[in-house]
PDB file of C-alpha atoms in Angstrom:
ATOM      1  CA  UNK A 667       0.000   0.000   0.000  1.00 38.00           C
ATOM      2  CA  UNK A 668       0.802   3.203  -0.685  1.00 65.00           C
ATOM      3  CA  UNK A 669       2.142   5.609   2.249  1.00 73.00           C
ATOM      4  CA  UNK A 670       0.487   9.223   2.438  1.00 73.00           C
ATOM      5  CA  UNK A 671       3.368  11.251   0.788  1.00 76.00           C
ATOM      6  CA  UNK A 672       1.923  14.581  -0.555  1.00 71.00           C
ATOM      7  CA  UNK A 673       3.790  14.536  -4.599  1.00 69.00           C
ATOM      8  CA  UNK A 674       1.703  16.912  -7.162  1.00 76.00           C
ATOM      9  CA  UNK A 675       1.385  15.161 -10.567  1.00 77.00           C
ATOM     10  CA  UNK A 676       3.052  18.429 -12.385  1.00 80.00           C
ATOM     11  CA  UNK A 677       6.202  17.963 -10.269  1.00 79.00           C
ATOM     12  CA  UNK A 678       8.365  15.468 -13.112  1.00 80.00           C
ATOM     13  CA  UNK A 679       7.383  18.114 -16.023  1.00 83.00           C
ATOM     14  CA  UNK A 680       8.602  20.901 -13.662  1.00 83.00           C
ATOM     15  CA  UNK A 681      11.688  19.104 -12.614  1.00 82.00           C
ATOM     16  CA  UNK A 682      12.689  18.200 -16.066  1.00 81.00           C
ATOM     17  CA  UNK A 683      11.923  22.283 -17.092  1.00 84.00           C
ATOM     18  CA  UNK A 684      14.480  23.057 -14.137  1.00 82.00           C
ATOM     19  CA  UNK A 685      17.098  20.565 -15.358  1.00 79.00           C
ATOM     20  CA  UNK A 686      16.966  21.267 -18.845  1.00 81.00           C
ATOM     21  CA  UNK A 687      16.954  25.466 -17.939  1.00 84.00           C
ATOM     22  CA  UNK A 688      13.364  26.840 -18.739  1.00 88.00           C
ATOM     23  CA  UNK A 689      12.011  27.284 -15.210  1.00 86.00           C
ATOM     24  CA  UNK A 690      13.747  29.626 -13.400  1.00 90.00           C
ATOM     25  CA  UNK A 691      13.523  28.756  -9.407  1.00 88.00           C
ATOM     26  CA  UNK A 692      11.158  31.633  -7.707  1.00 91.00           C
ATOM     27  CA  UNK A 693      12.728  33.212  -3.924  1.00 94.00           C
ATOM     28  CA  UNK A 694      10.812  31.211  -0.598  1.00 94.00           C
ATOM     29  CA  UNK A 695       9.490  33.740   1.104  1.00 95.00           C
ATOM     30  CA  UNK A 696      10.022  33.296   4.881  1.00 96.00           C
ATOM     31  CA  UNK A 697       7.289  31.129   6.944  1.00 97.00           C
ATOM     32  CA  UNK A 698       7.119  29.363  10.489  1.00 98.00           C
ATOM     33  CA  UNK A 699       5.190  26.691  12.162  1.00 97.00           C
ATOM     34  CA  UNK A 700       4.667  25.573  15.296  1.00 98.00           C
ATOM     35  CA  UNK A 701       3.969  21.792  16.250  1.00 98.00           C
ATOM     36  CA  UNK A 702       1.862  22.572  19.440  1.00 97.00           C
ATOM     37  CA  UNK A 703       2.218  19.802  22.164  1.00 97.00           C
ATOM     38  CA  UNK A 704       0.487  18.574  25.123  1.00 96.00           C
ATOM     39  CA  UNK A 705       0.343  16.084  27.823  1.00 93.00           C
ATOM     40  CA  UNK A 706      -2.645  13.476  27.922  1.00 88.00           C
ATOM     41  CA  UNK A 707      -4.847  13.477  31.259  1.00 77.00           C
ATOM     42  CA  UNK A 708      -2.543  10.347  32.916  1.00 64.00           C
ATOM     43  CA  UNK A 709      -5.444   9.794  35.429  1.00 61.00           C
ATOM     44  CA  UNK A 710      -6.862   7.993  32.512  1.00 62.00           C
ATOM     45  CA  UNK A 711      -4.382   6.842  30.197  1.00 60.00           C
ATOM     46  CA  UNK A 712      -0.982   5.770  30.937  1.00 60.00           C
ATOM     47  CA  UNK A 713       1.624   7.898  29.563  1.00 64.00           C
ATOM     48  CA  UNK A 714       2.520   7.449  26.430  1.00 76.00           C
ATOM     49  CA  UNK A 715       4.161  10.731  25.076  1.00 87.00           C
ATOM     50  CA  UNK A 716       2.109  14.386  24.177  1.00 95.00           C
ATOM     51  CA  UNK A 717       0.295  14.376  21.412  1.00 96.00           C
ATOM     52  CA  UNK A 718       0.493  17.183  19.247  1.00 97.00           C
ATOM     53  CA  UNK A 719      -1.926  19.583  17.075  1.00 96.00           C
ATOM     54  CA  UNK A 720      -2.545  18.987  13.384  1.00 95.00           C
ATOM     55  CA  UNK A 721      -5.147  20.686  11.094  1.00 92.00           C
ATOM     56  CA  UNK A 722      -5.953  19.160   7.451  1.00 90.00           C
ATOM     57  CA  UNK A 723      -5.627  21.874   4.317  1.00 85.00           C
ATOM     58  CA  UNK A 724      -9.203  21.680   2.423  1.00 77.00           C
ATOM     59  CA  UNK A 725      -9.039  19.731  -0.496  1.00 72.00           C
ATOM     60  CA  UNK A 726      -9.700  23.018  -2.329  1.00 64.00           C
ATOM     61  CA  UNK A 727      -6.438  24.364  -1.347  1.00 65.00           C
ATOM     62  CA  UNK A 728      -4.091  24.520  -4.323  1.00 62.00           C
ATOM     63  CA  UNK A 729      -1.383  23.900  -2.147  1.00 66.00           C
ATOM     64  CA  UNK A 730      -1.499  20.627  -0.537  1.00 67.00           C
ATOM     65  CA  UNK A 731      -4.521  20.128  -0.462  1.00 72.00           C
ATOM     66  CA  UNK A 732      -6.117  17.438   1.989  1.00 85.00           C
ATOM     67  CA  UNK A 733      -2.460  17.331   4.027  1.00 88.00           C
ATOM     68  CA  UNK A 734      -2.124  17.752   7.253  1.00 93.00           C
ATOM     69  CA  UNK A 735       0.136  19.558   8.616  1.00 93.00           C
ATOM     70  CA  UNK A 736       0.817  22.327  11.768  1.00 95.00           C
ATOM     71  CA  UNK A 737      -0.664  25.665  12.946  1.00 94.00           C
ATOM     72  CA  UNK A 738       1.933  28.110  10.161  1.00 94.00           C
ATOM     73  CA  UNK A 739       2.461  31.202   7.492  1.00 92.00           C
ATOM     74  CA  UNK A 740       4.317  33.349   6.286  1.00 94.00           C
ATOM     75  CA  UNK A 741       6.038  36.336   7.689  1.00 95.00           C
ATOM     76  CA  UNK A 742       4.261  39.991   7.721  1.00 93.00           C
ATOM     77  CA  UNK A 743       6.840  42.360   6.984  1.00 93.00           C
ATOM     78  CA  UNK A 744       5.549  44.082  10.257  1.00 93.00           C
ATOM     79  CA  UNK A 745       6.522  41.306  12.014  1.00 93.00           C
ATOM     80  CA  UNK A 746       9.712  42.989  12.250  1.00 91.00           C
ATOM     81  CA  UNK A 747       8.251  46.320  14.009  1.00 91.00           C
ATOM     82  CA  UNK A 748       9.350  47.360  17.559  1.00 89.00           C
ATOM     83  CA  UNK A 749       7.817  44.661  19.636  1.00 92.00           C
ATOM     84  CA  UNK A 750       6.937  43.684  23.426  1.00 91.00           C
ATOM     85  CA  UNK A 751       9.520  40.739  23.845  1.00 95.00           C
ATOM     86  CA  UNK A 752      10.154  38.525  26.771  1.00 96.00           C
ATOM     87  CA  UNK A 753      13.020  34.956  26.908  1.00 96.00           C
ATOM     88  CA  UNK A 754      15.541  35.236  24.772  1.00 96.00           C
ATOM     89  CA  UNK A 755      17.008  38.320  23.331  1.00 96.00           C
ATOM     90  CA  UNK A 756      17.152  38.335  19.611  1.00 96.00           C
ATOM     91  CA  UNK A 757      20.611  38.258  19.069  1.00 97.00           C
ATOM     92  CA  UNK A 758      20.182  35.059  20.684  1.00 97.00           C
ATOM     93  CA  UNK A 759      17.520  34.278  18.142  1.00 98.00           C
ATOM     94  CA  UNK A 760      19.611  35.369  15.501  1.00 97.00           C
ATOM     95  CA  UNK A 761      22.360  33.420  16.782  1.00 97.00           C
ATOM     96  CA  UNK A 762      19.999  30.310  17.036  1.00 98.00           C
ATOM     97  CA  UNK A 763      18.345  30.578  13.477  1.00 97.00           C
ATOM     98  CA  UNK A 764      21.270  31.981  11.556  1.00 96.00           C
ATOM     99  CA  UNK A 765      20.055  35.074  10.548  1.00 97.00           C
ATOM    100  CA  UNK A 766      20.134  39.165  11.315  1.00 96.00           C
ATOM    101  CA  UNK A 767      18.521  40.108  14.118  1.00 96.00           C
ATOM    102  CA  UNK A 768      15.416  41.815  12.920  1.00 96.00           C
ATOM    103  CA  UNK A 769      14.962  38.832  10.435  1.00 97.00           C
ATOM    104  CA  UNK A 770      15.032  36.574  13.626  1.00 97.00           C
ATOM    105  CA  UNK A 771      12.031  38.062  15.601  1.00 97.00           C
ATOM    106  CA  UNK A 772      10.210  38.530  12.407  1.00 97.00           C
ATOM    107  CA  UNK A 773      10.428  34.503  12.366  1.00 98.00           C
ATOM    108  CA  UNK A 774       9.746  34.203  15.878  1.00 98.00           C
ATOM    109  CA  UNK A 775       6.608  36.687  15.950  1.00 97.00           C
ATOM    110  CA  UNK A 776       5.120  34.883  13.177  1.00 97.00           C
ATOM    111  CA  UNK A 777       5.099  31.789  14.865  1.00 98.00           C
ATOM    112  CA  UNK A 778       3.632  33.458  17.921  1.00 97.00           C
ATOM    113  CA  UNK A 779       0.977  35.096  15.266  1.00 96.00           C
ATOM    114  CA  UNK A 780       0.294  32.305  12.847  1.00 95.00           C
ATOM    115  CA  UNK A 781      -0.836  29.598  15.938  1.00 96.00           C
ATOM    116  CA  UNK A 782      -2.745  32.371  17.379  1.00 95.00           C
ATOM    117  CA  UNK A 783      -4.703  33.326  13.930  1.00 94.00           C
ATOM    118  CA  UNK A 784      -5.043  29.473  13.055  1.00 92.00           C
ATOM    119  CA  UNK A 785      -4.894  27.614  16.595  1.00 93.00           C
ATOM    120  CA  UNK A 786      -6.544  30.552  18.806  1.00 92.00           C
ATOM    121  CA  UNK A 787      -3.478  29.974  21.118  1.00 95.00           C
ATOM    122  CA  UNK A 788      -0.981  32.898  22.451  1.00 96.00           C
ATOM    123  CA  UNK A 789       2.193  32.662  23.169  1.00 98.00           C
ATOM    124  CA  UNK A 790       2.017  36.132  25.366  1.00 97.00           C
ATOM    125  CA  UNK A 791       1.268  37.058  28.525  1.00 97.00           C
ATOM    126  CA  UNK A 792       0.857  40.240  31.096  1.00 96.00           C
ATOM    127  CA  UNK A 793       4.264  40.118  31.962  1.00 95.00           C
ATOM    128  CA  UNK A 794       7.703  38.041  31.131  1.00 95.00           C
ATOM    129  CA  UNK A 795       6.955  34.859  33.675  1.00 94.00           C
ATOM    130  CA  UNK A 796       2.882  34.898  32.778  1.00 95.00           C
ATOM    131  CA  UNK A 797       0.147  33.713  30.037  1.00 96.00           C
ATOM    132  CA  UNK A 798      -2.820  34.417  29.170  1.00 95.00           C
ATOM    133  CA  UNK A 799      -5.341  32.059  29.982  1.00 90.00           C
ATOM    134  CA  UNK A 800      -8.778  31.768  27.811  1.00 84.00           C
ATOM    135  CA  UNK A 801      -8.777  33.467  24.745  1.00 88.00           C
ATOM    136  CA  UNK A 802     -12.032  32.348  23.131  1.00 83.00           C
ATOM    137  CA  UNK A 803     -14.204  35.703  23.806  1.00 85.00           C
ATOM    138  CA  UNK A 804     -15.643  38.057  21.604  1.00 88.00           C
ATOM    139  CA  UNK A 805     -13.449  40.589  22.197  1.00 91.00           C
ATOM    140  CA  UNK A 806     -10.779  38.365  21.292  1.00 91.00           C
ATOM    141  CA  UNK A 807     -11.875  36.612  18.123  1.00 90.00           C
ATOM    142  CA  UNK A 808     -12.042  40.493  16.513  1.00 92.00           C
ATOM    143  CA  UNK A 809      -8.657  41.411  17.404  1.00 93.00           C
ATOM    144  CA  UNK A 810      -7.664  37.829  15.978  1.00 92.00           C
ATOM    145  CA  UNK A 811      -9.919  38.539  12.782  1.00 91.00           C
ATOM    146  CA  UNK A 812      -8.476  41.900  12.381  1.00 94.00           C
ATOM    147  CA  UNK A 813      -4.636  39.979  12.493  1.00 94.00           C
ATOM    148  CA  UNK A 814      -6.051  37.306   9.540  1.00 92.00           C
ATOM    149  CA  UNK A 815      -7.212  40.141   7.959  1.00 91.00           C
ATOM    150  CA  UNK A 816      -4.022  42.427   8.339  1.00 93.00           C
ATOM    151  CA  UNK A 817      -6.004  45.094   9.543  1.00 94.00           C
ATOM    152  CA  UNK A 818      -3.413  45.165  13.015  1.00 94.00           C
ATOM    153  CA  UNK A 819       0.004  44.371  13.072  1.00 94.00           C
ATOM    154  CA  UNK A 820       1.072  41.644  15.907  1.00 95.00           C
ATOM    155  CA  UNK A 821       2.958  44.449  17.465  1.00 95.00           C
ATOM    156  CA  UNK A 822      -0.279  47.213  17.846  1.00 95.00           C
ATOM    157  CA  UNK A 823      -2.324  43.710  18.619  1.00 95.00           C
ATOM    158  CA  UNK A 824       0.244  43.198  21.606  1.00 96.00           C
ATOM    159  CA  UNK A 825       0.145  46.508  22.826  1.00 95.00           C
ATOM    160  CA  UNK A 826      -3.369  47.321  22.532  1.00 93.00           C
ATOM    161  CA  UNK A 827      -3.836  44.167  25.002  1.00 94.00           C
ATOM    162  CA  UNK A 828      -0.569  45.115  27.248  1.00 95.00           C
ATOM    163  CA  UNK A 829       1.207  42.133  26.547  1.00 96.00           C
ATOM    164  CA  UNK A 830       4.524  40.790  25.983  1.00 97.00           C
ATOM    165  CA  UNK A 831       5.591  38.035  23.513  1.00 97.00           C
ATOM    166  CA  UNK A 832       7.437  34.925  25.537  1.00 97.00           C
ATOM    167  CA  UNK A 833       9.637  33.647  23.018  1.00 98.00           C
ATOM    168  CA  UNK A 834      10.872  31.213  25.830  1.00 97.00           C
ATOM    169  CA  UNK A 835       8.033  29.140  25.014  1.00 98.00           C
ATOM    170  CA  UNK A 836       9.350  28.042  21.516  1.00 98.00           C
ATOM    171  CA  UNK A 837      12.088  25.783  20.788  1.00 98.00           C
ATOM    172  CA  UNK A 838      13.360  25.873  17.084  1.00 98.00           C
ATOM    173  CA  UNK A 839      13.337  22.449  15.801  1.00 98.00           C
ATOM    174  CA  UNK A 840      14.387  22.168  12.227  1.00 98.00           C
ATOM    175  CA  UNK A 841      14.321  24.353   8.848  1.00 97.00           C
ATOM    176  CA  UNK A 842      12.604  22.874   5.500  1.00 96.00           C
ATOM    177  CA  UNK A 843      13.069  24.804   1.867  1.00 95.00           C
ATOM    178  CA  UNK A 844      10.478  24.351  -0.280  1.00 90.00           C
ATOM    179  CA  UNK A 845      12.188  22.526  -3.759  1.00 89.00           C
ATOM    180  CA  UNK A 846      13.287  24.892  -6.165  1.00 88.00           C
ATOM    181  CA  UNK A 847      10.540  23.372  -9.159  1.00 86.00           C
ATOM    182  CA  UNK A 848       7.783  24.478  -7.078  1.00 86.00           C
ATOM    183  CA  UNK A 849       5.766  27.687  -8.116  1.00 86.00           C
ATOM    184  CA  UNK A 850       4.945  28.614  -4.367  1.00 87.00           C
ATOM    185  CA  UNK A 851       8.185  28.259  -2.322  1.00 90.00           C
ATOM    186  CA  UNK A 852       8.604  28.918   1.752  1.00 94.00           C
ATOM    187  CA  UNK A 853      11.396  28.997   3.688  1.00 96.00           C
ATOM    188  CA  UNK A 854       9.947  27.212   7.213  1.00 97.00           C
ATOM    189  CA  UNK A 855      11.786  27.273  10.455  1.00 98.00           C
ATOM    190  CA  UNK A 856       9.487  25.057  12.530  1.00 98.00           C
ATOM    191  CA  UNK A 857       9.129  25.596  16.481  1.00 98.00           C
ATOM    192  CA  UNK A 858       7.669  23.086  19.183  1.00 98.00           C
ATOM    193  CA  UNK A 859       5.608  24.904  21.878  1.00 98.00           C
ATOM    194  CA  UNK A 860       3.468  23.518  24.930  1.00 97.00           C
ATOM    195  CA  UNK A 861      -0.634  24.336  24.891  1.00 96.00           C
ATOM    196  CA  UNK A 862      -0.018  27.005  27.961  1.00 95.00           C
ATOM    197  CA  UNK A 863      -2.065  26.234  30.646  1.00 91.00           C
ATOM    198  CA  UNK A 864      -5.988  27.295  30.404  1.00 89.00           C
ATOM    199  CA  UNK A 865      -6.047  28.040  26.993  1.00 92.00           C
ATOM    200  CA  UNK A 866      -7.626  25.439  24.525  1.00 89.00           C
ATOM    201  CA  UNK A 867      -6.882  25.047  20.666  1.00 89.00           C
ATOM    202  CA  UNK A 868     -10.023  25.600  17.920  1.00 82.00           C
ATOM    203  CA  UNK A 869      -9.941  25.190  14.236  1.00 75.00           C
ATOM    204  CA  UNK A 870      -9.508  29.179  13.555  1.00 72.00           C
ATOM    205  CA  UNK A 871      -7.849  28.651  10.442  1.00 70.00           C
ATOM    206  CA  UNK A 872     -10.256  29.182   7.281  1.00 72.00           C
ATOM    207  CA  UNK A 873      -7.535  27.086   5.213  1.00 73.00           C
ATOM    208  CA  UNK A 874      -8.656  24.116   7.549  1.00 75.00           C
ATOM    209  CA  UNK A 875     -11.445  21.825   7.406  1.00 83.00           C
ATOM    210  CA  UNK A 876     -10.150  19.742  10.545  1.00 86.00           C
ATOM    211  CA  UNK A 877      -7.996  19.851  13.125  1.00 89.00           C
ATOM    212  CA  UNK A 878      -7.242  16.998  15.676  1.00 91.00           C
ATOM    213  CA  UNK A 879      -4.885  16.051  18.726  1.00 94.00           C
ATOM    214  CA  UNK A 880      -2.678  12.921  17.808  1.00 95.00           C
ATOM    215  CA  UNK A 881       0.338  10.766  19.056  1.00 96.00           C
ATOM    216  CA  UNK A 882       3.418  11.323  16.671  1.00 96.00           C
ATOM    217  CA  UNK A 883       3.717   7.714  16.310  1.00 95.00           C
ATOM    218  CA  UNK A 884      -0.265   6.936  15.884  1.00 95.00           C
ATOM    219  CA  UNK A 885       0.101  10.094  12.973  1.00 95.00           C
ATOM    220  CA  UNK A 886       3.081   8.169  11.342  1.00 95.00           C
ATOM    221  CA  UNK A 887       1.620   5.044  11.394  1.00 95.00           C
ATOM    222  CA  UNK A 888      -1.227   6.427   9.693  1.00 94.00           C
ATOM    223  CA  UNK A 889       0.322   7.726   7.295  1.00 93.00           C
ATOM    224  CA  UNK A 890       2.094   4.887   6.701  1.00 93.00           C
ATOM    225  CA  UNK A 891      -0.519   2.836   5.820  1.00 93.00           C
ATOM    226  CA  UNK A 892      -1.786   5.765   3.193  1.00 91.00           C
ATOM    227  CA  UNK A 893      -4.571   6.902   5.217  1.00 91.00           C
ATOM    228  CA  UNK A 894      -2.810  10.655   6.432  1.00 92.00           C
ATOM    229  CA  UNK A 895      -1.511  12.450   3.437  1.00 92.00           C
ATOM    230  CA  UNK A 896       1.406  14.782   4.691  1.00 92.00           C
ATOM    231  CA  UNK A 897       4.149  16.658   2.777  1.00 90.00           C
ATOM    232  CA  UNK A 898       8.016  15.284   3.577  1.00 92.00           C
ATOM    233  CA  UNK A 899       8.641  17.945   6.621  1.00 94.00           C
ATOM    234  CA  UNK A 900       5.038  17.268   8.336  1.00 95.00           C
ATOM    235  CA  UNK A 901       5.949  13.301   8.580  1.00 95.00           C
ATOM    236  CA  UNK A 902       9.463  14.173   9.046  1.00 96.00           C
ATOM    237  CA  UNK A 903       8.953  16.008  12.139  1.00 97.00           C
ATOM    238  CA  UNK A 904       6.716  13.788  13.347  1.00 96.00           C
ATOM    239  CA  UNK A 905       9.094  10.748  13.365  1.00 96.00           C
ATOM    240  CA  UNK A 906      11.241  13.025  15.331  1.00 97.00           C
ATOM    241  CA  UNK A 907       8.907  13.516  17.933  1.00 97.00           C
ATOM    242  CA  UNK A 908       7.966  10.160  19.028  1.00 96.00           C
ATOM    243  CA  UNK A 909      10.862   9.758  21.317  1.00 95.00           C
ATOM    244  CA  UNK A 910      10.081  12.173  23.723  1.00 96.00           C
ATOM    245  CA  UNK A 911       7.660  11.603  26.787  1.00 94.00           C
ATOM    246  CA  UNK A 912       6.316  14.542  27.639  1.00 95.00           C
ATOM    247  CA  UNK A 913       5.795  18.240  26.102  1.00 96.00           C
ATOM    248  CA  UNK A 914       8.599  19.571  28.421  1.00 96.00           C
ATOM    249  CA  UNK A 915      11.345  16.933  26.982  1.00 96.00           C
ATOM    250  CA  UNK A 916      11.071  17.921  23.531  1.00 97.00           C
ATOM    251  CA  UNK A 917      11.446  21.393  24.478  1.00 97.00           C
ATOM    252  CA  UNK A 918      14.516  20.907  26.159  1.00 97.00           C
ATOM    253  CA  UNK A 919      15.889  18.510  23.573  1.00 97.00           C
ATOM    254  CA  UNK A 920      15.074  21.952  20.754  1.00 97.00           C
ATOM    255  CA  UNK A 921      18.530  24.089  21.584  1.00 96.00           C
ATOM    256  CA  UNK A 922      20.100  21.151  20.475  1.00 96.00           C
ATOM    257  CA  UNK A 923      18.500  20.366  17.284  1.00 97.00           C
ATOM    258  CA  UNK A 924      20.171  20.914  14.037  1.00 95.00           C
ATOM    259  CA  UNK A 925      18.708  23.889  11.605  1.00 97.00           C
ATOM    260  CA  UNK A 926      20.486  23.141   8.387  1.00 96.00           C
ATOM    261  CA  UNK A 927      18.023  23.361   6.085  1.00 95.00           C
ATOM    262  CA  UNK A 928      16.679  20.615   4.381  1.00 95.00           C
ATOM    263  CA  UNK A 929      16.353  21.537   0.327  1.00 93.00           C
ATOM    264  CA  UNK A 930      15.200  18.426  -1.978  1.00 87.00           C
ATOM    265  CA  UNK A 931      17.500  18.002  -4.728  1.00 86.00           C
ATOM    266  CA  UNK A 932      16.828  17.051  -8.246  1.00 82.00           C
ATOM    267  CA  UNK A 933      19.044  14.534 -10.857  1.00 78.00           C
ATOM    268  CA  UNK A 934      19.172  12.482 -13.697  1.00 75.00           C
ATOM    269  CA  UNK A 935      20.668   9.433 -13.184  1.00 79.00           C
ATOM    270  CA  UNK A 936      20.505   6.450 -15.658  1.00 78.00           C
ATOM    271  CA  UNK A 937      17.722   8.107 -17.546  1.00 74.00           C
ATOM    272  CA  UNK A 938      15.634   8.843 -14.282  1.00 81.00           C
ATOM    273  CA  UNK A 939      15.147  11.868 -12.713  1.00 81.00           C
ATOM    274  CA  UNK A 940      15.782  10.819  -8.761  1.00 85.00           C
ATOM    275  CA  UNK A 941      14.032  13.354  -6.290  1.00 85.00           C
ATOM    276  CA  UNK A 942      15.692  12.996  -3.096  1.00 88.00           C
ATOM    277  CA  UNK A 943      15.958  15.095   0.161  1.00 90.00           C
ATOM    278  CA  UNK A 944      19.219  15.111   2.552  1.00 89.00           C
ATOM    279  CA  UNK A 945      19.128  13.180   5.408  1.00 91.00           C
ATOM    280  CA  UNK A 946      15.617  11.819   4.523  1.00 91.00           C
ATOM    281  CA  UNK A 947      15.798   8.607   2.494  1.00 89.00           C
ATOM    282  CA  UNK A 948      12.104   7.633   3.296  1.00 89.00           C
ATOM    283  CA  UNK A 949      11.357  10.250   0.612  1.00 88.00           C
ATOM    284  CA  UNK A 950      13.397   9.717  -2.023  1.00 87.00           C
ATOM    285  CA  UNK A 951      11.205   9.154  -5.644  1.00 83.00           C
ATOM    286  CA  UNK A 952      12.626   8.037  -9.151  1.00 83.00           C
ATOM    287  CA  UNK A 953      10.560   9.528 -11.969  1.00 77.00           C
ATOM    288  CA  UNK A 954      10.887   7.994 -15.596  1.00 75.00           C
ATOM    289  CA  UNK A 955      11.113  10.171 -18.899  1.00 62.00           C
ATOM    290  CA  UNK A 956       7.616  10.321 -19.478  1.00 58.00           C
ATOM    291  CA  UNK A 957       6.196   8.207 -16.587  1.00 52.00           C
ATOM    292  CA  UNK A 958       4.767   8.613 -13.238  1.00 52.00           C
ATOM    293  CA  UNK A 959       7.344   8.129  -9.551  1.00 51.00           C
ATOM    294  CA  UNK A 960       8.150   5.465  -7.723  1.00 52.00           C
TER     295      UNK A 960
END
């Protein structure tokens, strides 16, 4: 059976264009996504790891369409405006992630954003040790709509409410390049983060038509057996997860992780064009002239 690995039918026509020199590779643009964990209630399961929160694309999507993957978008170039900011500092960040400083929290405040405008959860509290707790009001679901909408920067958003952004509460976990044959290209640095406490996740996202809690490994095995469709760094990250016991060991095992990113690379070899991504095997596909991959 086939597994659930997310390959568009135009991708051999658009690698062969980007061998042969008449499809010129378009810039990512700069995105972030956060794999948002939790603990199960132990008083009536054993433990067996935190499960994390997925949401499924709608079909219509023209981009992956029926995938699942994590709460995620790209940056707002106002993600780099003076900001409340608690954990830390950026050069820290930019020391972390590799890049200039304002570049850095731009990253980190759309990770904060984009699982608050999909997820309804906030990494931000009153002060630099505190979170919010429920954020499922009124009041709040038009400040969040006016985010979606770009009608408030993050930054006016955070100081309209008074609060600071606690980048403590992310752990950068790996980087993922979209392939250079793809017409819609993102540059992802993905972050795990723990559900705070008294806050709840909800299918916000309008690109969504389903979001669930899941075990890494029940997720994997899924899709596996073909019945989860997921792009290479969704199942990827996954895999990488199931180790860990709880919430809090994954996010002290993040400082440690590796951010190279991960770019899939395209050759012909032996008359097949072999589509293969560093480090990740599991993915690799060989395309014949003129056929389908395998």
């Amino acid at each position: 059976m086939a597994n659930g690995q997310w390959y568009p039918p135009e991708w051999p026509d658009r690698i062969r264009a980007l061998a042969d020199g008449s499809l010129t590779p378009v810039a990512p643009r700069r995105a972030a996504t956060v794999m948002l964990l939790k603990d199960p209630d132990t008083t009536r399961q054993p433990p067996t790891g935190p499960l994390v929160h997925m949401l499924r694309r709608r079909t219509s999507m023209a981009f992956a369409g029926g995938a699942y993957a994590y709460p995620g978008g790209g940056v707002d170039p106002r993600d780099e405006h003076e900001i409340r900011w608690a954990g830390p500092t950026r050069a820290w960040w930019s020391s972390r992630l590799r890049v200039e400083e304002a570049t850095a929290q731009a990253i980190v405040c759309a990770a904060v954003r984009e699982t608050y405008e999909e997820a309804g959860v906030l990494l931000a509290g009153p002060t630099e040790d505190t979170v919010v707790g429920d954020t499922t009001g009124d009041d709040w679901e038009a400040d969040r709509a006016a985010l979606v909408a770009r009608d408030l920067s993050f930054a006016e958003f955070l100081d309209r409410r008074g609060l600071v952004l606690r980048s403590d509460l992310l752990g950068a976990w790996t980087r993922w390049i979209t392939p250079e044959f793809e017409p819609r290209r993102y540059d992802t640095w993905f972050f795990v983060a723990a559900l705070p406490e008294g806050q709840r996740t909800r299918n916000a996202s309008t690109e969504a038509d389903r979001t669930v809690w899941i075990r890494p490994a029940e997720a994997a095995a899924a899709y596996d057996k073909g019945e989860l469709l997921m792009m290479p760094p969704t199942i990827a990250t996954l895999r990488q997860l199931i180790p860990y016991g709880t919430a809090a060991e994954a996010l002290a095992a993040a400082p440690d992780r590796d951010l190279t990113a991960v770019l899939a690379q395209a050759s012909l070899v032996n008359g097949e064009i072999v589509l293969a991504w560093p480090g990740h095997d599991e993915f690799t596909k060989r395309i014949p002239t003129g056929g389908a991959p395998a």
